[in-house]
Coordinates of C-alpha atoms and ligand atoms in Angstrom, one line a residue:
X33 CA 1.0 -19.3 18.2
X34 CA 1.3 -15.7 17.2
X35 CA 1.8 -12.9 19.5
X36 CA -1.7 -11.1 21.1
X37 CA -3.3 -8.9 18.5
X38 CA -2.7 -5.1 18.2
X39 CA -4.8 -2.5 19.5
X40 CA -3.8 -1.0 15.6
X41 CA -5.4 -4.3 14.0
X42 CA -8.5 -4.2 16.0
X43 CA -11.9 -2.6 14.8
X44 CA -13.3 0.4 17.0
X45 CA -17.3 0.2 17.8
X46 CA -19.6 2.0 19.2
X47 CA -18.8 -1.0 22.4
X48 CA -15.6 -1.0 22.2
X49 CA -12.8 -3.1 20.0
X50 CA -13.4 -6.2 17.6
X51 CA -11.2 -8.7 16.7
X52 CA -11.8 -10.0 12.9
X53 CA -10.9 -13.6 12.7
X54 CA -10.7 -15.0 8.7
X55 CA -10.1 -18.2 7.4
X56 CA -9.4 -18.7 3.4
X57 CA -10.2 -21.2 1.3
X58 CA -7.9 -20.6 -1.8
X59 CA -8.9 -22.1 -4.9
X60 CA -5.6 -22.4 -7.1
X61 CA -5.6 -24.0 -10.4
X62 CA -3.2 -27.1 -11.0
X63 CA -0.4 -26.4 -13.9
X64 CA -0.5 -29.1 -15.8
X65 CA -1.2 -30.0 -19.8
X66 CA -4.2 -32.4 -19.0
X67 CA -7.8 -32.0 -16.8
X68 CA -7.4 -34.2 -13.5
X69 CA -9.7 -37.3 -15.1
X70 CA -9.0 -36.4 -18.5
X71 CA -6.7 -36.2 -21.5
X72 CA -8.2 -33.3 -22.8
X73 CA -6.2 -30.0 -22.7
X74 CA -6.4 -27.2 -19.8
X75 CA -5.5 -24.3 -22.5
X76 CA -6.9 -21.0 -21.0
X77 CA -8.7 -19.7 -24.4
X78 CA -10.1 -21.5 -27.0
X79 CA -13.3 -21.7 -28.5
X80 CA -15.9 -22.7 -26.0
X81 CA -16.2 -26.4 -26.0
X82 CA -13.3 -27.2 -27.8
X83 CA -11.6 -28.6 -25.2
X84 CA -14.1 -31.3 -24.2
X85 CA -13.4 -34.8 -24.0
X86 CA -16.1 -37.1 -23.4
X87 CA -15.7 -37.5 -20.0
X88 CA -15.7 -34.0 -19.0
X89 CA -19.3 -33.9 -21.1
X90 CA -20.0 -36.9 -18.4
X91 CA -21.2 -39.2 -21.4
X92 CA -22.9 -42.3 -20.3
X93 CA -20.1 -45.0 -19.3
X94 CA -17.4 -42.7 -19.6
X95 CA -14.8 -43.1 -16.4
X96 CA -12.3 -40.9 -14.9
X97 CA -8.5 -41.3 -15.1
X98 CA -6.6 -39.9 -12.8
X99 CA -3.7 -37.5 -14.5
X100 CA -0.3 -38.7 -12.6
X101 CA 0.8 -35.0 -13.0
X102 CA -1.7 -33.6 -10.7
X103 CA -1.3 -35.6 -8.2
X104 CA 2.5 -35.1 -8.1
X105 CA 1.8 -31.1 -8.5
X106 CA -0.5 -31.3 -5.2
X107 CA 2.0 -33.6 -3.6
X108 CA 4.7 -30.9 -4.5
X109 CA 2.4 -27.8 -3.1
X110 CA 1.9 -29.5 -0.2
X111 CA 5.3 -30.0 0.7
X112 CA 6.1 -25.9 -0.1
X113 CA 4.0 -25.3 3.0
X114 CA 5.6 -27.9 5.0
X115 CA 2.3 -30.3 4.8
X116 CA 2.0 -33.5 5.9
X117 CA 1.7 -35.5 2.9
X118 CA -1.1 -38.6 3.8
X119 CA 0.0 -41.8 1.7
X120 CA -3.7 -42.5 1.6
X121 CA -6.4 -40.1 0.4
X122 CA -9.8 -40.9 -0.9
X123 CA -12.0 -39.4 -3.9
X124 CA -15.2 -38.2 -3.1
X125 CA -18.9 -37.4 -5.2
X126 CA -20.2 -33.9 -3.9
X127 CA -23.4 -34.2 -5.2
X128 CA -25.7 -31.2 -6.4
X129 CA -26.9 -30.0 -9.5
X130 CA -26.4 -27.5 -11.5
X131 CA -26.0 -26.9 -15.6
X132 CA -22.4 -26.3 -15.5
X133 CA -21.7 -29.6 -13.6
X134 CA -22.6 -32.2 -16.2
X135 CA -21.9 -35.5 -13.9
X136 CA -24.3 -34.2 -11.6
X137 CA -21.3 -34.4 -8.6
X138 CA -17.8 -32.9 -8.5
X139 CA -15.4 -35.0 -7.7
X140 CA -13.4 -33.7 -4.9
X141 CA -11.9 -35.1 -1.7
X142 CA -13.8 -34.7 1.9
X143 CA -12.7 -37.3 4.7
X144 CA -9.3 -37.9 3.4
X145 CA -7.5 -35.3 1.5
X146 CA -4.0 -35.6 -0.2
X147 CA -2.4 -33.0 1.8
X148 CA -3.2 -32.5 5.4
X149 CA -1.7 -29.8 8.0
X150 CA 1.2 -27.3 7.2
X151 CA 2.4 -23.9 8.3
X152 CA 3.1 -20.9 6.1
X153 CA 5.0 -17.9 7.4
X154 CA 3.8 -14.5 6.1
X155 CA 5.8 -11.7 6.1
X156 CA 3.7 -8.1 6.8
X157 CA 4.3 -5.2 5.7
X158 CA 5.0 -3.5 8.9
X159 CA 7.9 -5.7 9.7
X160 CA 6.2 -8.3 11.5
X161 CA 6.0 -12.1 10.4
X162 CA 3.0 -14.2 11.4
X163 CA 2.5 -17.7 10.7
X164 CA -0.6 -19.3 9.6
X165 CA -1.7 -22.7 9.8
X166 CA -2.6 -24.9 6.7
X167 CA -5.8 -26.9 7.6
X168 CA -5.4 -29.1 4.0
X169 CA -4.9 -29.5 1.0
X170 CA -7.6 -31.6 -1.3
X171 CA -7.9 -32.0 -5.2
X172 CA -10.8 -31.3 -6.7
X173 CA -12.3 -30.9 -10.6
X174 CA -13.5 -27.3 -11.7
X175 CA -17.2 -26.9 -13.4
X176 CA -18.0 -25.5 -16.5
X177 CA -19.0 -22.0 -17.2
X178 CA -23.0 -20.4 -18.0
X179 CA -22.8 -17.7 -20.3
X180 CA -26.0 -15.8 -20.1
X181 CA -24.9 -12.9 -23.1
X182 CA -25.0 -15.1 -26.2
X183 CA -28.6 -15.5 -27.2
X184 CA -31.6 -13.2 -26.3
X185 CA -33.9 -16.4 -24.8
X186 CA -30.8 -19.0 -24.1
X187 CA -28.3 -19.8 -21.5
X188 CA -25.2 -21.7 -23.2
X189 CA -22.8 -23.5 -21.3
X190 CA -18.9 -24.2 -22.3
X191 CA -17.0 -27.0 -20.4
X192 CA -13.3 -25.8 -21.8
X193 CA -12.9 -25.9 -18.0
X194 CA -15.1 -29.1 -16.9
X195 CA -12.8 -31.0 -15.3
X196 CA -10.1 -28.9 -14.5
X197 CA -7.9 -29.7 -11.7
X198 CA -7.9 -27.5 -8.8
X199 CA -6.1 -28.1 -5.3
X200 CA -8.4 -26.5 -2.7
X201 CA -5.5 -24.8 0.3
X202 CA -7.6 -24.2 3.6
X203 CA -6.0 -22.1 5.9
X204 CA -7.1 -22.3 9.6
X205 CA -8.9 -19.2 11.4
X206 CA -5.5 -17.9 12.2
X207 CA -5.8 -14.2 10.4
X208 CA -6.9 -11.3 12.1
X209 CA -6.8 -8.2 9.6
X210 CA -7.6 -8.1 5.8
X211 CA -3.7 -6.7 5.4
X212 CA -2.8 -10.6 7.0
X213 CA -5.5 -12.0 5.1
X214 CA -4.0 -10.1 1.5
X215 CA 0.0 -10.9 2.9
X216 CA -0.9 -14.2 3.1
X217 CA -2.9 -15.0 -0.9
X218 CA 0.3 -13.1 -2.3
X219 CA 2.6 -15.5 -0.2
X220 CA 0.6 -18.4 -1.0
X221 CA 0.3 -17.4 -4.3
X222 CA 4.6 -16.1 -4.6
X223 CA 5.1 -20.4 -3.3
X224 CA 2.9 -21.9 -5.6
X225 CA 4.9 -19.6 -8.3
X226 CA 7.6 -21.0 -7.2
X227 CA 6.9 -24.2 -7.0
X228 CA 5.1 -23.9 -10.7
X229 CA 2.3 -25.9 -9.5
X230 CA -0.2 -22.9 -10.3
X231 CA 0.7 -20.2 -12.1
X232 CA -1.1 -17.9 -9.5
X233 CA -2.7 -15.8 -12.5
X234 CA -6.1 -14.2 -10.5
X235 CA -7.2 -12.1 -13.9
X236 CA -7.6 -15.4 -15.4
X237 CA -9.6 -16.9 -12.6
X238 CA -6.4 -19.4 -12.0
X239 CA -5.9 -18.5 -8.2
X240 CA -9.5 -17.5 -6.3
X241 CA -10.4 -17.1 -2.9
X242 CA -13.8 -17.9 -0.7
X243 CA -12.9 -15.4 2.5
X244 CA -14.5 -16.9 5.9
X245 CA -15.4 -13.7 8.3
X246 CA -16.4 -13.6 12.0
X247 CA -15.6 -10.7 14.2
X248 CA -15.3 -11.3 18.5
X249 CA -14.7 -9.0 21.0
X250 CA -10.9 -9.8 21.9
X251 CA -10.4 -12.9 24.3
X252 CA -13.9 -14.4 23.2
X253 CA -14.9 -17.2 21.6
X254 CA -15.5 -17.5 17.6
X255 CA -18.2 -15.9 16.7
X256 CA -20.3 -16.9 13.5
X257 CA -18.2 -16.7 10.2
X258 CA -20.1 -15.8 6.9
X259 CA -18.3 -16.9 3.6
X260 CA -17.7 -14.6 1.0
X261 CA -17.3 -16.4 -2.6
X262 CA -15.2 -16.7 -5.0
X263 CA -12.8 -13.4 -4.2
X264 CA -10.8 -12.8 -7.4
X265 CA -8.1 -10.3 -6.2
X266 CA -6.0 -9.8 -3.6
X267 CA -7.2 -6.1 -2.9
X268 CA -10.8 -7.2 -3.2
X269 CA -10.1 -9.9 -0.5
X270 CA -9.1 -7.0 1.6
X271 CA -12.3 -4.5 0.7
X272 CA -14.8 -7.4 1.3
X273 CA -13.2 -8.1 4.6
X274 CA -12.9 -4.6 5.5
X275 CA -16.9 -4.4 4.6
X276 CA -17.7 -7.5 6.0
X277 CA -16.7 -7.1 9.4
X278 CA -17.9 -3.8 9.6
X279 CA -21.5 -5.0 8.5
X280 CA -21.3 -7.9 11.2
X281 CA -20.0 -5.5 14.0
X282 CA -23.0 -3.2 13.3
X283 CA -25.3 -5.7 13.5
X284 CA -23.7 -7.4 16.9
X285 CA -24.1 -3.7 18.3
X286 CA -27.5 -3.1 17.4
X287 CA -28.3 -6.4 19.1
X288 CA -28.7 -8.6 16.5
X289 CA -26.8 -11.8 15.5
X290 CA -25.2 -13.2 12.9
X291 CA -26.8 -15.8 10.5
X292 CA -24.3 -18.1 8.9
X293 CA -24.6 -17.6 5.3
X294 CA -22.6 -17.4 1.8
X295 CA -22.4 -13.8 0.7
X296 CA -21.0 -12.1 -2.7
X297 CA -18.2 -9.5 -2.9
X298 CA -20.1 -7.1 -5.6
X299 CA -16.9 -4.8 -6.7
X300 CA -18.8 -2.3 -8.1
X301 CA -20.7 -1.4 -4.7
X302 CA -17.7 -2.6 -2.6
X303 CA -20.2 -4.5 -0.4
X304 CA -21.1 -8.1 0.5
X305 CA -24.8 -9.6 0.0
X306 CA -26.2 -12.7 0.6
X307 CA -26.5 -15.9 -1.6
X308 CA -27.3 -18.6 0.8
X309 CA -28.5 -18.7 4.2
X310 CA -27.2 -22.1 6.0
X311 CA -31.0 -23.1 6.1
X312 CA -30.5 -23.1 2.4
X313 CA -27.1 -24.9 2.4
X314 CA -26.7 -27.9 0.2
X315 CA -26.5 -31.4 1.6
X316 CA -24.0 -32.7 -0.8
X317 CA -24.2 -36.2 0.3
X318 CA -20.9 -37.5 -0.3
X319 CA -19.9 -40.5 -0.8
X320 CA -16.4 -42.1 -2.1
X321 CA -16.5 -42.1 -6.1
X322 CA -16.9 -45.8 -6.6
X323 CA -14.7 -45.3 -10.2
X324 CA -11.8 -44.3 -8.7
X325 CA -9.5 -46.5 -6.3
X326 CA -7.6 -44.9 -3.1
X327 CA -5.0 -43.0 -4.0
X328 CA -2.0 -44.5 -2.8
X329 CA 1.6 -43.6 -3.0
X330 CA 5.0 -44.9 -1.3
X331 CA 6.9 -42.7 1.2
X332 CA 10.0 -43.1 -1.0
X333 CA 7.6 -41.0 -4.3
X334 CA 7.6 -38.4 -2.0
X335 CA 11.3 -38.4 -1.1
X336 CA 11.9 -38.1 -4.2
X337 CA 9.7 -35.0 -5.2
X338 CA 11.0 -33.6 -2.3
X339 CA 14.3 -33.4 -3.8
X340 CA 13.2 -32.1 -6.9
X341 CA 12.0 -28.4 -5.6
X342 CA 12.8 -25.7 -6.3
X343 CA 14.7 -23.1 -3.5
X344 CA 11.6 -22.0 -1.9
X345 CA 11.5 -18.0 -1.2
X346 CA 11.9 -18.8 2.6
X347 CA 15.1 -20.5 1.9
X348 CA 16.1 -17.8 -0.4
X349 CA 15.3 -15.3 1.5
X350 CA 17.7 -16.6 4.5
X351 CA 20.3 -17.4 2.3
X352 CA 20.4 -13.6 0.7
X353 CA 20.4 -12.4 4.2
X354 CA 23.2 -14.5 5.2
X355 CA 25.3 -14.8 2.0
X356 CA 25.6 -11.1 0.8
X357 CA 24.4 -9.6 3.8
X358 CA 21.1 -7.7 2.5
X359 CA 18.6 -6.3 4.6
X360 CA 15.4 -8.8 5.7
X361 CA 13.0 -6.5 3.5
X362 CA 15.7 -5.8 0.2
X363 CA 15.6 -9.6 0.7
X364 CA 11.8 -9.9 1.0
X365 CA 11.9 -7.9 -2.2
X366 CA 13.9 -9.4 -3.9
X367 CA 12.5 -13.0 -3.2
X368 CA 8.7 -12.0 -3.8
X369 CA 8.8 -13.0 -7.8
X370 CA 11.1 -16.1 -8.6
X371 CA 12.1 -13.6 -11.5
X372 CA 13.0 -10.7 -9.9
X373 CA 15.4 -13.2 -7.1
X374 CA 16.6 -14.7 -10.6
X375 CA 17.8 -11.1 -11.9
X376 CA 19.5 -10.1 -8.8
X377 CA 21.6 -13.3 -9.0
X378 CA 22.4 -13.1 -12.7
X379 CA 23.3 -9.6 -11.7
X380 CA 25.8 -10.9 -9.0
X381 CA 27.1 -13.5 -11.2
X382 CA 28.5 -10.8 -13.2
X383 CA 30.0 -8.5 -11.0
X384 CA 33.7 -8.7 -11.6
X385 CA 35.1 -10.2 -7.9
X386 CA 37.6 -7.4 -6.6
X387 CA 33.9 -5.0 -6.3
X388 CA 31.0 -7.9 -5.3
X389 CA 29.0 -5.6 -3.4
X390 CA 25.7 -7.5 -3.2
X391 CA 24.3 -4.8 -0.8
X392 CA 24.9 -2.3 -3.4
X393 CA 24.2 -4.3 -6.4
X394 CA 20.3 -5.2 -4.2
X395 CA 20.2 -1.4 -4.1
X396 CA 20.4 -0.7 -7.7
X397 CA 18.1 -3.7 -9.0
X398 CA 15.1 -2.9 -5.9
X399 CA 15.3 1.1 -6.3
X400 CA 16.8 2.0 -9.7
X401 CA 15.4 -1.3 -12.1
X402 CA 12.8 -1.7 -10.3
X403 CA 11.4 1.7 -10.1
X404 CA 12.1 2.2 -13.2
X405 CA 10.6 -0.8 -14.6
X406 CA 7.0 0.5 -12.5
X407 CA 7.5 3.6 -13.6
X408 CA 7.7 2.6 -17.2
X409 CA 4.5 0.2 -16.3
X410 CA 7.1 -2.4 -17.1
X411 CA 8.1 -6.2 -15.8
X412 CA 11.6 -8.0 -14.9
X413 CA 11.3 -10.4 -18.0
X414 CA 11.1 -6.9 -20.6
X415 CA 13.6 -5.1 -19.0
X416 CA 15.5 -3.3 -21.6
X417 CA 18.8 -3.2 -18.8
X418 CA 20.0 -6.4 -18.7
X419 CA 21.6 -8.0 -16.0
X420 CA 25.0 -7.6 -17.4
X421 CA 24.5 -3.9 -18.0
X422 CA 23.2 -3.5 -14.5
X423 CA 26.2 -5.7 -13.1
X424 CA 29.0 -3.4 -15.2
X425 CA 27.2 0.2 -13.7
X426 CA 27.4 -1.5 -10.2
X427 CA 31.4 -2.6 -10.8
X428 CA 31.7 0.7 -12.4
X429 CA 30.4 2.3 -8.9
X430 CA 31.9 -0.2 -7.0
X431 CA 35.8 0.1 -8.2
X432 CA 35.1 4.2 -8.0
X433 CA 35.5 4.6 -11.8
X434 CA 31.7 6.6 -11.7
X435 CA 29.9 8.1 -8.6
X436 CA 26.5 7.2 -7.6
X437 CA 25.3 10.2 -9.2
X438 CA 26.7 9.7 -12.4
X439 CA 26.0 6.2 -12.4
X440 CA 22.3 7.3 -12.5
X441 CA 22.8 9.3 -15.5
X442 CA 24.7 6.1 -17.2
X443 CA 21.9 3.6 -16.2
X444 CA 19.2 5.9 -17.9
X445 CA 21.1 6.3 -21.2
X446 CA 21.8 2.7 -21.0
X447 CA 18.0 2.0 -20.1
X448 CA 17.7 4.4 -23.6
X449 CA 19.9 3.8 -25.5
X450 CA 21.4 0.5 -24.8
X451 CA 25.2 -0.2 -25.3
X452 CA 28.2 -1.5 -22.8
X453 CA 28.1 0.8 -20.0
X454 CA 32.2 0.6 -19.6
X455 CA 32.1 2.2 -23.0
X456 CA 30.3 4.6 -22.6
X457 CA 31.7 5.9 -19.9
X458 CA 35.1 6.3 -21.8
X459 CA 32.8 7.8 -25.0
X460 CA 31.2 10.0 -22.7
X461 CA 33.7 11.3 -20.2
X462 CA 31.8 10.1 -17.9
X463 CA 34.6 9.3 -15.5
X464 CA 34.9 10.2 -11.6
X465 CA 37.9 12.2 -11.6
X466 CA 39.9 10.7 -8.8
X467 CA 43.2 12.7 -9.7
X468 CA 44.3 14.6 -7.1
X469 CA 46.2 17.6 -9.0
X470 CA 42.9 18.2 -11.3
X471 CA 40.6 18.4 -8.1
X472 CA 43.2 20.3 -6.2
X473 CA 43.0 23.3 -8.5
X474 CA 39.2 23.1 -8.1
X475 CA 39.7 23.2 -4.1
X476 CA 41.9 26.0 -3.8
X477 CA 39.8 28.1 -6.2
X478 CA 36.8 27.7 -4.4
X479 CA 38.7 28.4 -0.5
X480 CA 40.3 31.5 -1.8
X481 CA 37.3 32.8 -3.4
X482 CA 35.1 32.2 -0.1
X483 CA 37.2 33.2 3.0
X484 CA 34.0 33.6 5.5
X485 CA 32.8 30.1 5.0
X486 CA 36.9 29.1 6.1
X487 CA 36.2 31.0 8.9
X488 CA 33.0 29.4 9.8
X489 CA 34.1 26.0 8.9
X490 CA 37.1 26.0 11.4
X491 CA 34.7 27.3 13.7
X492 CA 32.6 24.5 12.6
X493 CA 33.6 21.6 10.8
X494 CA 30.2 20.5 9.9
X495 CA 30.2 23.4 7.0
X496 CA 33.0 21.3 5.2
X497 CA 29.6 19.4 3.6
X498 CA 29.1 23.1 1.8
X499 CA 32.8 23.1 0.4
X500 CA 31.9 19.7 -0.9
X501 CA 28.7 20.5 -2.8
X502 CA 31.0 23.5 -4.2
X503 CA 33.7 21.1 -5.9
X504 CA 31.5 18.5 -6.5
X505 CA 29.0 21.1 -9.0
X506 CA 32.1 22.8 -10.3
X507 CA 33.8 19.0 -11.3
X508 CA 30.1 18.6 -12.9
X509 CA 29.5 15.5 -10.2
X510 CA 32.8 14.0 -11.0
X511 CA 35.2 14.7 -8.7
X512 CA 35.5 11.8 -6.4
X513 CA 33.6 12.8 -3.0
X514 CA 35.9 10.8 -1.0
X515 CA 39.5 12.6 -2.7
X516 CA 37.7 15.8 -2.3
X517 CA 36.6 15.3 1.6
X518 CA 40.2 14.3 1.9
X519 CA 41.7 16.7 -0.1
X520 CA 39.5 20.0 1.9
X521 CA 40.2 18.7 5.6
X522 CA 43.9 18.6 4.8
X523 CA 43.7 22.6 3.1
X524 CA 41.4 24.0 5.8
X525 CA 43.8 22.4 8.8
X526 CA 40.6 20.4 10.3
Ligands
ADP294 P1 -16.8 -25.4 5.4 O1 -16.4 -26.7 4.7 O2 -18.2 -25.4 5.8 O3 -16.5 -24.2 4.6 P2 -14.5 -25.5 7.2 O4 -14.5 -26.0 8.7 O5 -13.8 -26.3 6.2 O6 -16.1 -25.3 6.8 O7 -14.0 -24.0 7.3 C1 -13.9 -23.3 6.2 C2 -13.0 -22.0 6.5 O8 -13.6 -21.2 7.5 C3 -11.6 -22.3 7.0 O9 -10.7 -21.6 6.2 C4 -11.6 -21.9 8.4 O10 -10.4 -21.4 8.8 C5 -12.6 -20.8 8.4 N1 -13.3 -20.6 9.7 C6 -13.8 -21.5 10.6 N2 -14.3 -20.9 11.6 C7 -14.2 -19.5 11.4 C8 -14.6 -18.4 12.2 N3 -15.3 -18.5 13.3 N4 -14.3 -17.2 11.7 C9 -13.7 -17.1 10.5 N5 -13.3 -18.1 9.8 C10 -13.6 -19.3 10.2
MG295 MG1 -16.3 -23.5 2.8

């Protein structure tokens, strides 16, 4: 599907080159008010056990409800990464036990999922695009949480999060680097943003990975995969591959082979060790949860949620590209954060007609806001230049009123001081000085006061870049550079 792997993305051994093949299994917390079986609220905070219902304690007769929203928030995901939607999915009982799991079985789906195969195309940062194939989609309830640091001789549990919904993406074995395997969580995560179906927030454990790693040497089969749980951020996903593969290719060289097992990412130590070896593996026994019915849905309810989303950041992406004419990565950019695409269109909005430049306009959100706002450790929705301001420095630029260079100087008092950046540049002076008689005088100053650069500059009309920077400093960067460049050529005869 994608084209033959690079010698750049392969692993040098003391053999020769490995391959890493990864598969992901994204864990990505449903937005939505209410747990998946439960009324009871999904509030990230609150005291421990204060957002319990009865159910989600698994109290004797209690039965599960299934929470509409959910189910239309999976439906929704899957159709961002162009999934086939199955009218027909089942609930299942994993069985195991442990003290945060008060039922004794999560309910999840195994056989029949919700969401079955899709395609998500990842952009890298290299320039390249891969895409990688969506194995399912399946919803599933989140467990409770142990906390060990409370009492000296007791473990306590909280269930705030019993019961949670969580949709379960499985990506096929289709990565082959940990930069794919981090391009594609943040694209994964960028959709589901989108979409609003998760808010993709991996600091609050919303949005968590278990990272599947086998390494081959290139044109061989798979070789045995060890899964790394519960990943929390994007760059650790890339350290534990990085690790992982490194730790399997030694032992492939030294002769040994790989046991299938569960492994930890420990941050601290930027290693992997094992949990679980397979021998150890649970048999979960599952079986469909005989309180819940099939859950069945018409074509027609998924029409319908089709029309309702959102531009997707594929579509946006093309549609920047091809509407104002921006580069594929200022578009990239710009399209990574649903607020940052937002900006850049409120900016465009308010350019005044005669000037819509929305190259130049891309330019001045992407490298002056944005680096700006990073450098200032700050985000789109605090920016203290709005997009009005931002629109009236790039008409400003764009109808030749201010260079570039002063422009820069007017969008960090505005970014300062605030106020209408038209009126300032009348307080201020700030003007580019586009009259021809002013500059003149400027010109013929600096030609008669520097006859060997004349010389050299008929000689070699490349020098006429010097005469420039001269007007240009003495005018105090206001002097229009075009006038000027017009305005020297015509007095030096070239
Ligand atoms: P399980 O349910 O036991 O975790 P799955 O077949 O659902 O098994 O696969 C889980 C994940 O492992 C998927 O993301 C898949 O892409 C990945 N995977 C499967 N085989 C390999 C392999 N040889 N190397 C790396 N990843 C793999
Ligand atoms: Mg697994």
């Amino acid at each position: 599907m994608n084209a033959p792997v690079k010698p750049s993305q392969l692993i040098k051994g003391a053999t020769g080159d490995w391959e890493v093949v990864i598969g992901l299994e994204i864990h990505a917390q449903v937005s939505s008010n209410a747990k998946l079986f439960s009324g009871a609220a999904t509030a990230f905070g609150g005291d421990p056990n204060s957002h319990v219902s009865l159910v989600d304690a698994a109290m004797p007769g209690m039965l599960p409800v299934i929470n509409e929203e959910c189910v239309k928030q999976a439906i929704r995901s899957g159709l961002g990464l162009n999934a086939q939607i199955n009218l027909r999915s089942v609930f299942d009982r994993k069985n195991y036990f442990y003290p945060d799991l008060p039922q004794g079985y999560q309910i999840s789906q195994y056989k029949s999922p919700i969401v079955g195969e899709g395609i998500v195309v990842v952009d890298l940062p290299n320039g390249d695009s891969i895409t990688v194939g969506i194995e399912r989609l399946h919803l599933e309830q989140d467990a409770g949480k142990l906390l060990h640091d409370q009492h000296p001789t007791m473990t306590f549990v909280d269930l705030n999060r019993s019961g949670v919904a969580l949709m379960e993406i499985v990506s096929k074995p289709d990565l082959r680097s940990s930069e794919q395997a981090k391009a594609y969580v943040s694209k994964l995560r960028t959709i589901l943003r989108y979409l609003g179906t998760c808010d993709g927030d991996m600091e609050k454990g919303s949005l968590r990975a278990d990272v599947n790693v086998s390494v081959r040497k290139p044109g061989e089969p798979y070789g045995t995969r060890c899964e790394i749980k519960n990943v929390n951020s994007i760059r650790f996903i890339g350290q534990a591959i990085e690790y992982e593969a490194r730790r399997q290719i030694g032992i492939l060289e030294d002769g040994g082979s790989i046991d299938q097992e569960t492994r930890l990412y420990d941050p601290d130590k930027a290693e992997t060790r094992s949990m679980r070896s397979k021998e150890e593996a649970h048999d979960y026994r599952y079986f469909p949860d005989p309180d819940l019915l099939p859950l069945e849905f018409s074509q027609a309810y998924v029409d319908e949620l089709k029309t309702g989303l959102p531009e997707l950041p594929d579509q946006k992406k093309s549609r920047f590209i091809g509407t104002f004419g921006l580069s594929s990565d200022d578009a990239g950019v710009l399209v990574s954060e649903r607020e940052s695409a937002d900006f850049y269109e409120a900016v465009l909005a308010k350019l005044s007609d005669a000037a819509r430049d929305g190259k130049l306009a891309a330019n001045w959100v992407i490298n002056e806001l944005f680096g700006r706002l990073n450098k200032d450790g700050q985000n789109i929705d605090t920016s203290p230049v709005s997009a009005a301001q931002l629109a009236a420095i790039v008409d400003l630029i764009g109808e030749g009123t201010i260079s570039g260079k002063i422009a820069k100087e007017l969008f960090e008092i505005v970014w300062r001081e605030g106020g209408d950046p038209r009126e300032l540049v009348e307080a201020r002076g700030m003007k580019q000085v586009t009259d021809l008689t002013a500059i003149e005088k400027v010109v013929d100053d600096i030609v008669a006061s520097n006859p060997d650069k004349v010389a050299q500059a008929i000689a070699k009309p490349a020098m006429l870049g010097w005469f420039v920077g001269q007007v240009m400093k003495s005018s105090g960067g206001k002097a229009n550079p075009q006038a000027v460049n017009d305005l020297l050529k015509r007095k030096l005869g070239l």
